Amino acid sequence: MKKYLLAPGPTQVSPEVLLAMAQPILHHRAPEFVELLKRVKEDLKWLFQTQNDVLIIASTGTGGMEGSVSNFLSPGDKALFVNGGKFGERWGKICKNYGVLTEEIKVPWGYVVKPEDVSKALKKDPSIKAVFIQASETSTGVAHPIREVAEVVRGYEGCLMIVDAISALGVFDIQTDTWGLDVVISGSQKALALPPGLAFVSVSEKAWRQAGKASNAKFYFDFKKERESLAKNQTAYTAAVSLIVGLEQSLKMMKEEGLQNIFARRSLMAQALREGMAGIGLASYPKEAPSTSVTAISAPEGYDGQEIYKNLRVKYGITAAGGQDDLKGKVFRISNMGDLDTFDTIMAVAAVEMVLKGMGHPLNLGTGVGIAQGILLKK
Ligand SMILES: *Cc1c(COP(=O)(O)O)cnc(C)c1O
């Protein structure tokens, strides 16, 4: 059975990237690797839309999140975090482990944070040193208004805007410098269509100043040390060389397509998937601002979302995702990240129709597919 990966991480990797990574291993201190890192460093700035260096760390995205707590805050410092799902919740857990006191904005699942709520919290307690948020909350399929939240945070000289863009950067527009995002985190296995194992972190001058005062314990995730190494086109410890070779290829392909074209194409694919699903009576789970990166779809009344997700895999070789925690059984999720194109979207709609038909749902095969095709024709 042919396998398809439509999970919101890890995502499908292109043959070009896989082939690039199959080359013999480079030594991480060899001149060839130093040259490679120099090129990749520039391309990452382009992707992050920033003038600042983007740190490359051998870890999954969570390592980038953890480092963004330990490098910028001291025990006893206060931070605000937006909790609208599993990943927002993670910010709170990391802060707790580092002795950072937290103020939480709890957002009901499926909704976005209101920038006014961030504004109110910062007014009430101006000693808050960081706001932690997700650009795309992968567990609920919602995109928070990070640009508007950043506008609020920008008014506070002692407060950093720290964005987990692990499932966002490279799929929809995130203007790091223009929007004043102090720290932006990404990971290899989601929007960048690479295997798991790399975290990326861009850091503003304002954040570096705050890092100079932060006393939390750290060793491996020492951003200052990584910054000094990166200035010499090196990584502090052994680089994940093969992943960085793959990264260069992935960035090369993204540059060829162009950021605006990528955003437009991904947006159209997400729209086709949502409307294709709506056409067979399946509602998008988010109550507002559905993310372009992942589509969370509510299971129809009387059908188990976990069964739909399981049938996709067992019957047709398609790995998507189910729901987490409260959403278990209520939704299934289909990724719009990774090496995907028009026909992956059409396939996803077709497969959901076939699975539901097989489960006894009274739908007309092809209805959703036709709608998705109509939208994708606009490309
Ligand atoms: C996947 C994901 C993470 C965690 O990344 P890992 O690579 O699994 O450590 C964090 N935040 C968001 C929004 C994600 O989608």
Short mmCIF file of N, CA, C and O in Angstrom, two decimals, residues 65 81-92 94 112-113 131-140 142-147 149 161-168 172 174 185:
data_model
loop_
_atom_site.label_atom_id
_atom_site.label_comp_id
_atom_site.label_asym_id
_atom_site.label_seq_id
_atom_site.Cartn_x
_atom_site.Cartn_y
_atom_site.Cartn_z
N MET A 65 11.44 26.06 22.27
CA MET A 65 10.52 26.69 23.22
C MET A 65 11.18 26.77 24.60
O MET A 65 11.16 27.81 25.26
N PHE A 81 1.16 33.83 29.34
CA PHE A 81 1.07 32.91 28.20
C PHE A 81 -0.38 32.71 27.77
O PHE A 81 -1.30 32.74 28.58
N VAL A 82 -0.51 32.55 26.46
CA VAL A 82 -1.83 32.34 25.87
C VAL A 82 -2.05 30.84 25.76
O VAL A 82 -1.27 30.14 25.11
N ASN A 83 -3.08 30.35 26.40
CA ASN A 83 -3.36 28.92 26.40
C ASN A 83 -4.68 28.65 25.68
O ASN A 83 -5.75 28.71 26.27
N GLY A 84 -4.56 28.34 24.39
CA GLY A 84 -5.75 28.03 23.61
C GLY A 84 -5.72 26.61 23.07
O GLY A 84 -6.43 26.27 22.13
N GLY A 85 -4.86 25.77 23.65
CA GLY A 85 -4.75 24.39 23.18
C GLY A 85 -3.53 23.72 23.78
O GLY A 85 -2.87 24.25 24.67
N LYS A 86 -3.22 22.52 23.29
CA LYS A 86 -2.12 21.71 23.83
C LYS A 86 -0.78 22.43 23.83
O LYS A 86 0.02 22.27 24.75
N PHE A 87 -0.52 23.20 22.78
CA PHE A 87 0.80 23.81 22.68
C PHE A 87 0.90 25.09 23.51
O PHE A 87 1.95 25.39 24.07
N GLY A 88 -0.22 25.80 23.61
CA GLY A 88 -0.24 26.95 24.51
C GLY A 88 -0.01 26.49 25.95
O GLY A 88 0.76 27.10 26.70
N GLU A 89 -0.64 25.40 26.30
CA GLU A 89 -0.50 24.81 27.63
C GLU A 89 0.98 24.50 27.93
O GLU A 89 1.45 24.65 29.05
N ARG A 90 1.69 24.07 26.89
CA ARG A 90 3.11 23.70 27.06
C ARG A 90 3.95 24.88 27.55
O ARG A 90 4.88 24.71 28.33
N TRP A 91 3.64 26.10 27.07
CA TRP A 91 4.38 27.28 27.55
C TRP A 91 4.30 27.37 29.07
O TRP A 91 5.28 27.65 29.75
N GLY A 92 3.10 27.13 29.60
CA GLY A 92 2.90 27.20 31.05
C GLY A 92 3.74 26.16 31.78
O GLY A 92 4.34 26.45 32.81
N ILE A 94 6.54 24.68 30.75
CA ILE A 94 7.98 24.99 30.68
C ILE A 94 8.32 26.09 31.70
O ILE A 94 9.29 25.99 32.45
N VAL A 112 -9.62 32.35 19.10
CA VAL A 112 -8.34 33.05 19.15
C VAL A 112 -8.30 33.97 20.37
O VAL A 112 -9.34 34.34 20.91
N VAL A 113 -7.09 34.33 20.76
CA VAL A 113 -6.94 35.26 21.88
C VAL A 113 -7.36 36.67 21.41
O VAL A 113 -7.17 37.02 20.24
N VAL A 131 5.58 37.67 26.71
CA VAL A 131 4.28 37.11 26.33
C VAL A 131 4.57 35.92 25.42
O VAL A 131 5.25 36.06 24.39
N PHE A 132 4.09 34.75 25.81
CA PHE A 132 4.29 33.52 25.02
C PHE A 132 2.99 33.15 24.31
O PHE A 132 1.93 33.11 24.93
N ILE A 133 3.11 32.85 23.02
CA ILE A 133 1.92 32.58 22.21
C ILE A 133 2.25 31.64 21.06
O ILE A 133 3.44 31.46 20.74
N GLN A 134 1.24 31.04 20.45
CA GLN A 134 1.41 30.24 19.23
C GLN A 134 0.91 31.05 18.03
O GLN A 134 -0.12 31.73 18.15
N ALA A 135 1.60 30.96 16.90
CA ALA A 135 1.07 31.58 15.68
C ALA A 135 -0.06 30.70 15.16
O ALA A 135 -1.12 31.19 14.75
N SER A 136 0.17 29.39 15.18
CA SER A 136 -0.86 28.44 14.78
C SER A 136 -0.94 27.39 15.88
O SER A 136 0.04 26.72 16.17
N GLU A 137 -2.09 27.29 16.53
CA GLU A 137 -2.27 26.30 17.60
C GLU A 137 -2.67 24.99 16.93
O GLU A 137 -3.84 24.80 16.55
N THR A 138 -1.70 24.12 16.76
CA THR A 138 -1.88 22.90 15.96
C THR A 138 -2.97 21.98 16.50
O THR A 138 -3.59 21.23 15.75
N SER A 139 -3.21 22.01 17.80
CA SER A 139 -4.20 21.09 18.37
C SER A 139 -5.63 21.48 18.01
O SER A 139 -6.50 20.62 17.95
N THR A 140 -5.87 22.77 17.77
CA THR A 140 -7.24 23.21 17.47
C THR A 140 -7.40 23.73 16.03
O THR A 140 -8.51 23.98 15.58
N VAL A 142 -6.31 26.68 14.91
CA VAL A 142 -6.63 28.11 14.96
C VAL A 142 -5.35 28.94 14.84
O VAL A 142 -4.32 28.57 15.38
N ALA A 143 -5.42 30.07 14.13
CA ALA A 143 -4.26 30.98 14.02
C ALA A 143 -4.51 32.22 14.87
O ALA A 143 -5.44 32.98 14.59
N HIS A 144 -3.71 32.43 15.91
CA HIS A 144 -3.86 33.61 16.77
C HIS A 144 -3.41 34.89 16.04
O HIS A 144 -2.51 34.82 15.19
N PRO A 145 -4.00 36.02 16.38
CA PRO A 145 -3.63 37.29 15.71
C PRO A 145 -2.31 37.84 16.26
O PRO A 145 -2.30 38.81 17.00
N ILE A 146 -1.20 37.21 15.89
CA ILE A 146 0.08 37.59 16.52
C ILE A 146 0.53 39.00 16.16
O ILE A 146 1.18 39.66 16.95
N ARG A 147 0.16 39.46 14.98
CA ARG A 147 0.55 40.81 14.58
C ARG A 147 -0.07 41.84 15.53
O ARG A 147 0.59 42.75 16.01
N VAL A 149 -1.30 41.26 18.57
CA VAL A 149 -0.79 41.07 19.94
C VAL A 149 0.59 41.72 20.06
O VAL A 149 0.91 42.37 21.06
N MET A 161 7.96 39.70 23.00
CA MET A 161 6.91 38.96 22.28
C MET A 161 7.55 37.67 21.74
O MET A 161 8.39 37.72 20.83
N ILE A 162 7.17 36.54 22.30
CA ILE A 162 7.82 35.26 21.96
C ILE A 162 6.80 34.33 21.29
O ILE A 162 5.80 33.94 21.90
N VAL A 163 7.06 34.02 20.02
CA VAL A 163 6.07 33.32 19.20
C VAL A 163 6.52 31.91 18.81
O VAL A 163 7.58 31.74 18.20
N ASP A 164 5.73 30.94 19.17
CA ASP A 164 5.92 29.58 18.67
C ASP A 164 5.27 29.52 17.30
O ASP A 164 4.05 29.49 17.17
N ALA A 165 6.14 29.56 16.28
CA ALA A 165 5.65 29.51 14.89
C ALA A 165 6.04 28.17 14.25
O ALA A 165 6.22 28.08 13.04
N ILE A 166 6.14 27.15 15.09
CA ILE A 166 6.62 25.84 14.65
C ILE A 166 5.74 25.28 13.52
O ILE A 166 6.23 24.68 12.57
N SER A 167 4.44 25.52 13.61
CA SER A 167 3.56 25.02 12.55
C SER A 167 3.00 26.17 11.72
O SER A 167 1.89 26.11 11.23
N ALA A 168 3.77 27.23 11.56
CA ALA A 168 3.26 28.40 10.85
C ALA A 168 4.27 28.97 9.86
O ALA A 168 3.94 29.24 8.69
N PHE A 172 2.24 30.55 6.23
CA PHE A 172 1.56 31.85 6.08
C PHE A 172 2.47 32.96 6.59
O PHE A 172 3.50 32.70 7.22
N ILE A 174 4.55 35.64 8.29
CA ILE A 174 4.99 36.02 9.63
C ILE A 174 6.14 37.00 9.43
O ILE A 174 7.24 36.59 9.03
N ILE A 185 10.10 30.97 16.90
CA ILE A 185 10.61 29.61 16.93
C ILE A 185 9.98 28.80 15.80
O ILE A 185 8.77 28.88 15.56
#
